Coordinates of C-alpha atoms in Angstrom, one line a residue:
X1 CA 27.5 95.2 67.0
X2 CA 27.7 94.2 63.2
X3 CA 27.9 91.2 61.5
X4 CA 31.8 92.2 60.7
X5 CA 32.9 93.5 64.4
X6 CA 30.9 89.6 65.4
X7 CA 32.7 87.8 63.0
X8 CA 36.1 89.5 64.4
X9 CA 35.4 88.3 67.9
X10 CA 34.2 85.1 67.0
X11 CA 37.6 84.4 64.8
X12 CA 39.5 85.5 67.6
X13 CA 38.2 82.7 69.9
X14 CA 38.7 80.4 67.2
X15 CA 35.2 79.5 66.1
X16 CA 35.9 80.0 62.4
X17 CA 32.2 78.0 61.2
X18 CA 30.6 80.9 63.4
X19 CA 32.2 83.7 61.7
X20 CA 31.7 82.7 58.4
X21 CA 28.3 81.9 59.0
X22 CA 27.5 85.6 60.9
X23 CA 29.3 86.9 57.3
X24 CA 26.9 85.0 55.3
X25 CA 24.2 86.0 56.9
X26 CA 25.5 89.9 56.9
X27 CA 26.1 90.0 53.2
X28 CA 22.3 89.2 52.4
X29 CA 21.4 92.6 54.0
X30 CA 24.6 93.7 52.1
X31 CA 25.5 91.9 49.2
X32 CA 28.3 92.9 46.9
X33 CA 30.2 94.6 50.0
X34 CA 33.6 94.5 49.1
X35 CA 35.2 94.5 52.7
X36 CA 32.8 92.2 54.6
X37 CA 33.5 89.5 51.4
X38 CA 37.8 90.8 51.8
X39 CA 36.8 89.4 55.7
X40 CA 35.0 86.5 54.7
X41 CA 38.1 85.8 52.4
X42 CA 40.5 86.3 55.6
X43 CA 38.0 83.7 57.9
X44 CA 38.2 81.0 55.1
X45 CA 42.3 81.4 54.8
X46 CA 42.2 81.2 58.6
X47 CA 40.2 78.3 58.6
X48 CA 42.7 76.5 56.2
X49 CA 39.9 76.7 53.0
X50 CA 42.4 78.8 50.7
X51 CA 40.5 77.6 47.5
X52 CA 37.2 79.1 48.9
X53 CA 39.1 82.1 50.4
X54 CA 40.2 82.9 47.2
X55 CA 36.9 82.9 45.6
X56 CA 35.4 85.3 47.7
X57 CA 38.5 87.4 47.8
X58 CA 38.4 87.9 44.0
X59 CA 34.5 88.6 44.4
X60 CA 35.7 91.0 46.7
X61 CA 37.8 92.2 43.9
X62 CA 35.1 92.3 41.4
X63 CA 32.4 94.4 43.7
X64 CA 35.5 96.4 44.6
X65 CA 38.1 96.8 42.2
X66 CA 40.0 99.6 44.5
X67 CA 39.8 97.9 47.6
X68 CA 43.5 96.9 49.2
X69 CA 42.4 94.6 51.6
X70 CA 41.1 92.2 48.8
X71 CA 44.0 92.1 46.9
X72 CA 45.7 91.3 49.5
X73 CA 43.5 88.8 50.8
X74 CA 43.6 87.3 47.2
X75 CA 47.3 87.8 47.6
X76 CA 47.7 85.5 50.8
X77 CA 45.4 82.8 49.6
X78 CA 47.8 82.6 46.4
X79 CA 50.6 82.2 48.9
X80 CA 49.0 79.3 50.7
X81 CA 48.3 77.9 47.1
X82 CA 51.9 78.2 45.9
X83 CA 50.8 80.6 42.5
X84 CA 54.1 82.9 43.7
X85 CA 54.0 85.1 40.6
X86 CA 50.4 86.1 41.0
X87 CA 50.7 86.7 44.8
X88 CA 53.4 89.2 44.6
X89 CA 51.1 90.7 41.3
X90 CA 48.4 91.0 44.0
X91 CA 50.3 92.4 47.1
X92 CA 52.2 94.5 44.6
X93 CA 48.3 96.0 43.5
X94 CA 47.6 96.2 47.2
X95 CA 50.5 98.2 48.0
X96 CA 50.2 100.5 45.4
X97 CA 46.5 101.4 46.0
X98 CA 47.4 101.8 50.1
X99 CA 50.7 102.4 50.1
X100 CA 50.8 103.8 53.7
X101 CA 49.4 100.6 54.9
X102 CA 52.2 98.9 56.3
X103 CA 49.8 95.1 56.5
X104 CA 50.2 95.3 52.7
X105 CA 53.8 95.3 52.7
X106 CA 54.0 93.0 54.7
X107 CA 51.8 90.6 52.7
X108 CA 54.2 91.8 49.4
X109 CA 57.0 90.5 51.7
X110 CA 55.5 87.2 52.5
X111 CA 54.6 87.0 48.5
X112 CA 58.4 87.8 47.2
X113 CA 59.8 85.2 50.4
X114 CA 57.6 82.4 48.7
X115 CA 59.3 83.2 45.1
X116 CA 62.2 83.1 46.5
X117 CA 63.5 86.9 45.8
X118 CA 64.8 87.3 49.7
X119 CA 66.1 91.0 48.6
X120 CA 62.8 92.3 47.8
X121 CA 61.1 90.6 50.6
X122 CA 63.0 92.1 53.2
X123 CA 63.0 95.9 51.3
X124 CA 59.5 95.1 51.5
X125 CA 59.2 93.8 55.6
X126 CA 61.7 97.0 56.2
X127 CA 59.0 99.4 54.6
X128 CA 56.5 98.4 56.5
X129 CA 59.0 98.9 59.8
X130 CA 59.6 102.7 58.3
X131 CA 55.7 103.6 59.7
X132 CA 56.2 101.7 63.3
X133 CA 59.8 100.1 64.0
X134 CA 58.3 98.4 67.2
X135 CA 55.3 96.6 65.2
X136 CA 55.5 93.4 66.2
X137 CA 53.5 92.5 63.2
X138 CA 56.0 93.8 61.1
X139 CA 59.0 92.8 63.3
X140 CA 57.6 89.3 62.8
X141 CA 57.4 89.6 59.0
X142 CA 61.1 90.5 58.8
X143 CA 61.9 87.5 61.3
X144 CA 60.0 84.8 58.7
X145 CA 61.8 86.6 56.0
X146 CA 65.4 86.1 57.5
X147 CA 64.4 82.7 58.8
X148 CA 63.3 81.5 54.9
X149 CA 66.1 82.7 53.8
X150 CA 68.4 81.0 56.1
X151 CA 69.7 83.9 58.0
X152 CA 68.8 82.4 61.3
X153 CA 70.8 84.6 63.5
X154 CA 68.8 87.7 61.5
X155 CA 65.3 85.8 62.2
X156 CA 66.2 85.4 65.8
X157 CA 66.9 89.3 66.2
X158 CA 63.8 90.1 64.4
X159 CA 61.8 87.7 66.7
X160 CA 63.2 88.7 69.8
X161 CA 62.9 92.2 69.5
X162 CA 59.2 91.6 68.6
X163 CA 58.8 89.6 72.1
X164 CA 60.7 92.6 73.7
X165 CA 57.4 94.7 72.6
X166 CA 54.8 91.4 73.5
X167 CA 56.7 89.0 75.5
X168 CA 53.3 87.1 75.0
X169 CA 53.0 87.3 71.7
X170 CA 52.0 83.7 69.9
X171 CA 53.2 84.6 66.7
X172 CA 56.6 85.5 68.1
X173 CA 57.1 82.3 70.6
X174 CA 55.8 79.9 67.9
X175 CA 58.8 81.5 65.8
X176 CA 61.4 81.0 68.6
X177 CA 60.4 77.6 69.1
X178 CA 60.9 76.8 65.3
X179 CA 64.2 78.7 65.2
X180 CA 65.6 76.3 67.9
X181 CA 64.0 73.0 66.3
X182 CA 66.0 74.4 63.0
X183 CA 69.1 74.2 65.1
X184 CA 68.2 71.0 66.7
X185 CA 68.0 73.0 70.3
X186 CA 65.2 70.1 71.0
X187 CA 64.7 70.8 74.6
X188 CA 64.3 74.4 74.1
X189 CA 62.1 73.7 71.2
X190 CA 60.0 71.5 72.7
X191 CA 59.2 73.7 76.0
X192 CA 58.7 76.9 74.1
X193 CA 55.7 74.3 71.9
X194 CA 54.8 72.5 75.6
X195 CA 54.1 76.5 77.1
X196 CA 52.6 77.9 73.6
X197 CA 50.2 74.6 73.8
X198 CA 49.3 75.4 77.2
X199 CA 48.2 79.4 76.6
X200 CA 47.0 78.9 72.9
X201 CA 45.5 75.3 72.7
X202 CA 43.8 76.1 69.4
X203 CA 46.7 77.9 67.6
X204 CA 48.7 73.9 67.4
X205 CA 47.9 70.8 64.7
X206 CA 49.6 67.5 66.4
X207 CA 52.5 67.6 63.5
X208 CA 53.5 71.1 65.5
X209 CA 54.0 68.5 68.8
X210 CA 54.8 66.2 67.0
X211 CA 57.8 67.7 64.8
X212 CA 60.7 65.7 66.5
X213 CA 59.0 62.3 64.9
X214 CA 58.0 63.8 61.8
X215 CA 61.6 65.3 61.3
X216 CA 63.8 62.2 62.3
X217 CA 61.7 60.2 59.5
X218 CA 61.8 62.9 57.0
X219 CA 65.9 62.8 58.1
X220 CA 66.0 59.1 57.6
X221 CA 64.0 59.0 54.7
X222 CA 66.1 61.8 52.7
X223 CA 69.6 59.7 54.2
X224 CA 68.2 56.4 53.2
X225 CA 66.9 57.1 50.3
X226 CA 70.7 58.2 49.4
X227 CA 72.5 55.9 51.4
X228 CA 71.1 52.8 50.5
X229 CA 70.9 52.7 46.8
X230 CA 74.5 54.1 47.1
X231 CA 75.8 50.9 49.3
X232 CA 74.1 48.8 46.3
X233 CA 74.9 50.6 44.0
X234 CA 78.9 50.6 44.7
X235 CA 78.2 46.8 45.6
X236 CA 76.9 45.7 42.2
X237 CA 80.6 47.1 41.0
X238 CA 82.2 44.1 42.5
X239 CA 82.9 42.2 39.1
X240 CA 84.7 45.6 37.4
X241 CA 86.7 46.5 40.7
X242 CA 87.8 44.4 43.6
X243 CA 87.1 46.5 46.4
X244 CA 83.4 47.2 45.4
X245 CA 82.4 45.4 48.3
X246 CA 84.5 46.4 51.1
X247 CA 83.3 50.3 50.0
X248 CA 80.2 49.4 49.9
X249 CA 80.1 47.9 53.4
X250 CA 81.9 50.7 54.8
X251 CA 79.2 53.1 53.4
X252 CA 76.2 51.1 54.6
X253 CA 78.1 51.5 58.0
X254 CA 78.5 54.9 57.8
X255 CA 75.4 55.5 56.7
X256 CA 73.6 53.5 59.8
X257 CA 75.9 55.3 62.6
X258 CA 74.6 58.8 60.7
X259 CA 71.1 58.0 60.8
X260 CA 71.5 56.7 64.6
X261 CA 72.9 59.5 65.7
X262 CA 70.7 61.8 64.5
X263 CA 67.7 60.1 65.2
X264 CA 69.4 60.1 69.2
X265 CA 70.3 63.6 69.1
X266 CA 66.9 64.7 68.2
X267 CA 64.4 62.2 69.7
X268 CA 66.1 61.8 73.5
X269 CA 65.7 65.6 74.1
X270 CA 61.8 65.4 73.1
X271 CA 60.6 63.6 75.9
X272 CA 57.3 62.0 75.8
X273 CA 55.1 64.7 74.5
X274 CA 55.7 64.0 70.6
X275 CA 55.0 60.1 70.8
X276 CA 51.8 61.4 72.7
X277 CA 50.4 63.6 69.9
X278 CA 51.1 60.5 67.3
X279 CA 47.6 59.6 67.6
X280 CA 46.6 62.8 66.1
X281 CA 48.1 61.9 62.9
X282 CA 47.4 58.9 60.2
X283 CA 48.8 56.6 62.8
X284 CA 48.9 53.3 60.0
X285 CA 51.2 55.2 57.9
X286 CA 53.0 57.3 60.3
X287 CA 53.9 53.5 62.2
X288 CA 54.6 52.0 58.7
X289 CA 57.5 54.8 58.6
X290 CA 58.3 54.3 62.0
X291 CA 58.7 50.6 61.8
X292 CA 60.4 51.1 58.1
X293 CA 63.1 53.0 59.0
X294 CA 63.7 50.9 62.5
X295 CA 64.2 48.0 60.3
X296 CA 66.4 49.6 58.0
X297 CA 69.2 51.0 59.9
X298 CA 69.5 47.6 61.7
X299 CA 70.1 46.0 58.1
X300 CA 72.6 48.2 57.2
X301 CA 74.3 47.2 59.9
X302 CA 73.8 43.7 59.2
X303 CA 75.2 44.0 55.7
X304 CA 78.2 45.9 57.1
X305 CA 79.2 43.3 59.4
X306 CA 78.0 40.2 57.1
X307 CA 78.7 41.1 53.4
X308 CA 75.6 39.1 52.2
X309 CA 73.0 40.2 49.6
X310 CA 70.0 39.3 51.9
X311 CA 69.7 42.1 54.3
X312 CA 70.5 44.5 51.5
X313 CA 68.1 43.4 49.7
X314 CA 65.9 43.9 52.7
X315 CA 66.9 47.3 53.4
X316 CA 65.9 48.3 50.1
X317 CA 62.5 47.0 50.6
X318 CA 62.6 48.6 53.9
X319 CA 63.6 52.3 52.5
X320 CA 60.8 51.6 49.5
X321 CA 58.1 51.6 51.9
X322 CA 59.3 54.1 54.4
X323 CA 59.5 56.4 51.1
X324 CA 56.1 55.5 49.9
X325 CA 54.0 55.5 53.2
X326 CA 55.8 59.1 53.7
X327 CA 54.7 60.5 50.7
X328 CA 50.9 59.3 51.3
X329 CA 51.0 60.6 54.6
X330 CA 52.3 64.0 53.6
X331 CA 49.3 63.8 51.2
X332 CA 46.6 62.8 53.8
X333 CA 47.8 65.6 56.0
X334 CA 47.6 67.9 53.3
X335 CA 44.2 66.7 52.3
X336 CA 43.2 66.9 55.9
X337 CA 44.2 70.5 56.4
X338 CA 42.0 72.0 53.8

């Protein structure tokens, strides 16, 4: 068995520091090889590593100019790294030197759905369908492409026509499961992510289990973060029109029974499981959230029913932090994932 065919095995168990390392030790026998550094490239993205990926995809390039595969290993690491315009550059190079590969249009799709151009992403998913309509691969492509661009009924098509072909596929559930969180189907979500957790307990971070948390905050903190300055806002008006306040306590009222009802439509259905997987994640900053935004809707309320500056004044302080600690969490998980 070669160092490659190892590495391919060992990746699909998971073990991504074992791959790597039987690649590293393959390409001192055979340094310079263009496909065995286009598969190191593809272990690294896998791993989450897209800066390192991308180096040895372009040395890939550089001992190979003509090779597809590393373009369009350098093409998905640009992807990952959001550098749109030289992804689709890349998968567009890919295609044209294998253009009866259907992986690489399927990369150029995934390259023109991250710029945005949605027409040219699906031509480009539908071209790689021409040489197998029942890849799954493919199928799946098309799905993510519909699904980014917010043709959900498209996307759900797509994905269940790939699961017709591989009912099992992880790929295809996982895509399922995020379809229905999108449409706040939360029990559906959440047992699709409960079964695929089950059968592929490496293929899940805790923020996939965890989504229903992680969403309701991001929820609150987008509605807060309007709502609140609004209701102050409308209530500093109160010298230059009369009923400044009254508007402004009916929009702090509003704005709590929104956030309340959201945060019940989405968090009842979840059950237990995402308040589980919690520990998983920057716990101080995720409960700084948690308690920020629990404090704020209360206040709104308060200020609705009361009129008085202090708990307006406290909910701004309240959405401040909640907006704060969200953005450095976002940032240690992102940190974390590389």
């Amino acid at each position: 068995m070669t160092a490659a065919s190892r590495a391919r095995l060992l990746v699909e168990l998971g073990r991504f520091d074992q791959a790597e390392a039987e690649l590293r030790l393959g390409l001192l026998n055979r340094p310079g090889d263009p496909d065995m550094l286009a598969l190191l490239a593809a272990v690294l993205r896998l791993d989450g590593r897209h800066g390192d990926a991308l180096a040895a995809a372009e040395a890939a390039i550089e001992a190979g100019p003509g090779s597809a595969g590393a373009h369009a290993e350098r093409a998905e690491n640009l992807i990952a790294l959001s550098r749109t315009r030289e992804a689709v550059e890349a998968a567009s190079e890919a295609a044209r030197l294998r253009p009866a590969e259907p992986e690489v249009h399927r990369v150029l799709a995934r390259a023109h759905a991250a710029g945005r151009d949605f027409g040219r992403a699906r031509a480009a998913a539908r071209q790689a369908l021409a040489f197998d309509p029942r890849s799954v691969p493919s199928l799946l492509t098309l799905a993510e492409v519909e699904r980014v661009a917010g043709r959900r009924r498209a996307a759900a098509r797509a994905t269940r026509a790939a699961l017709a072909e591989d009912p099992e596929h992880p790929g295809g559930r996982w895509l399922i499961a995020l379809l229905n969180a999108e449409r706040l189907h939360v029990g559906e979500a959440m047992r699709g992510l409960r079964d695929l957790a089950v059968d592929h307990p490496a293929r899940l971070r805790a923020e996939a289990l965890a989504w229903p948390i992680l969403g309701v905050l991001a929820g609150l903190r987008r509605g807060l973060a309007v709502g609140v300055p609004l209701t102050l806002a409308v209530r500093l008006a109160t010298p230059w029109w009369s009923l400044a306040g009254l508007f402004a306590q009916g929009i702090a009222l509003v704005v709590a029974v929104v956030m309340l009802t959201f945060t019940a439509r989405v968090l009842l259905p979840a059950g237990r499981m995402p308040w589980r997987c919690l520990a998983l994640l920057p716990r101080r900053l995720v409960v700084t959230e948690l308690v920020a935004a629990g404090v704020s809707v209360p206040l709104l309320v308060w200020y609705a029913m009361s009129a008085r500056w202090l708990p307006l004044a406290l909910a701004v302080a309240a959405v401040s932090a909640l907006i704060i600690s969200g953005a450095f969490r976002m940032r240690v998980t992102s940190l974390n994932s590389r």
